[in-house]
Amino acid sequence: MCGHLKSITFELNLIKRIMATLTDLSSQKLIDYEERYGAHNYHPLPVVLSKGEGVFVWDLEGKKYYDFLSAYSAVNQGHCHPRIVQTTKDQAGELTLTSRAFYNDKLGVYEKYITEYFGFDKVLPMNSGAEAVETAIKICRKWGYEKKGIPNGAAKIIVCGHNFHGRTVTIISFSSDPDARGHFGPYTPGFISIPYNDVSALSEILENDGADIAGFLVEPIQGEAGVFVPDDGFIPACADLCRKHNVLFIADEIQTGLARTGSLLAVCGDCTCDNKCEQQDTYTRPDILILGKALSGGAYPVSAVLANEHIMEVIKPGQHGSTFGGNPMACAIAMTALEILHDERLTQNARKLGKVFRHRMQTLADKHELISLVRGKGLLNAIVINDSPDSSTAWDICVEMSKNGLLAKPTHGNIIRFAPPLVITEEQIHECCDIIEKVIKEF
Ligand SMILES: *Cc1c(COP(=O)(O)O)cnc(C)c1O
């Protein structure tokens, strides 16, 4: 009896302690910590998330949300996909990092897998997206000197206005966003910016300056800029012009790739095959393909640069690398993440549900002046709020949507991007459209 009481008392104390910890680390406290101890390089919505599963995330208080950002399309496979979790656990107990000073038993298998999956000869593995873009730029410049015969130091790469390719000094050197660029100079030279979705601008520059131009770097849909979808013919026309002028066509598919836009890659246009491309001659094949984000399903930073041998061979031992690039964890996780895209037919799901989503949003926009435009492809979509980019309307709408159980983030002031994990079902898409509709109607 006495022992029984003791154990009850013990358990009560334990519960009290847990409760104290819980209340101590309230959401507000954690937000305060970030405010107090973290650099203020982000401006998050005021929710503190502590769990994720599939299309859902939960905050510290246990409130459940649909995630309509998917970590900027890194969690296409859904949060904590059980197969990715299992691979991560298994590999973490075997071997995590050897560096490239030695071979490891996962890298070669992964390289064979990913090159066959996308139909390229070679891959160069990196970690973050920005690193992969830097890698592509380096390969492109070196190819320009050694293969195209551009005089050393003169190589130029064409980029597009309103691009987003990452945050390194070289990458922000060709950004047109004053926040991304301001006071980070001196800037890396060697880039020419043309307007996005403007084939004649590209054509003109290649005609006039083509001899010194090594590459054209482009997002097939501009994600961070607010989901700008170019005209249908834009990407194939650019690829043709590049081929004509012996200029490398470099596609940054870090956000648009891996099923997000309803095809395996956004450059595949309307093709629905979901791996081991069989139409490599008909779709717009980039000379260099850059992948990141969903390549790990959000479990680990994994990025990759793919190219054929005649391009990749310009990089020789000692000329480029990364301590973590190609580590066994990354390789194992990326293979599982790519298998899931195929096994769960996420390309097809994104394509089908994207149409459902845009149709519902367009119907809403037709009835409400607050939405001036709906655009996107697959499950990468955005609505433009009919208010100045300096207004807080889009932010306020996002805060209100979060209270109603849906997380999305405004970009460029008055644009709201909607990009749920691709494992979402049709029923869930409708439920989410109901939430968005309710919030918009109340505004
Ligand atoms: C996110 C993103 C990057 C940068 O990736 P990080 O992993 O954040 O360095 C580059 N290009 C595009 C198109 C992106 O969306």
PDB file of C-alpha atoms in Angstrom, residues 39-44 72 167 409:
ATOM      1  CA  ALA A  39      20.345  36.578 -36.333  1.00  0.00           C
ATOM      2  CA  HIS A  40      17.261  38.248 -37.759  1.00  0.00           C
ATOM      3  CA  ASN A  41      17.695  37.020 -41.314  1.00  0.00           C
ATOM      4  CA  TYR A  42      14.152  35.633 -41.502  1.00  0.00           C
ATOM      5  CA  HIS A  43      10.701  36.909 -40.568  1.00  0.00           C
ATOM      6  CA  PRO A  44       8.659  33.770 -39.727  1.00  0.00           C
ATOM      7  CA  TYR A  72      10.000  25.722 -50.191  1.00  0.00           C
ATOM      8  CA  ARG A 167      22.649  33.332 -51.337  1.00  0.00           C
ATOM      9  CA  LYS A 409       3.879  32.397 -46.587  1.00  0.00           C
TER      10      LYS A 409
END
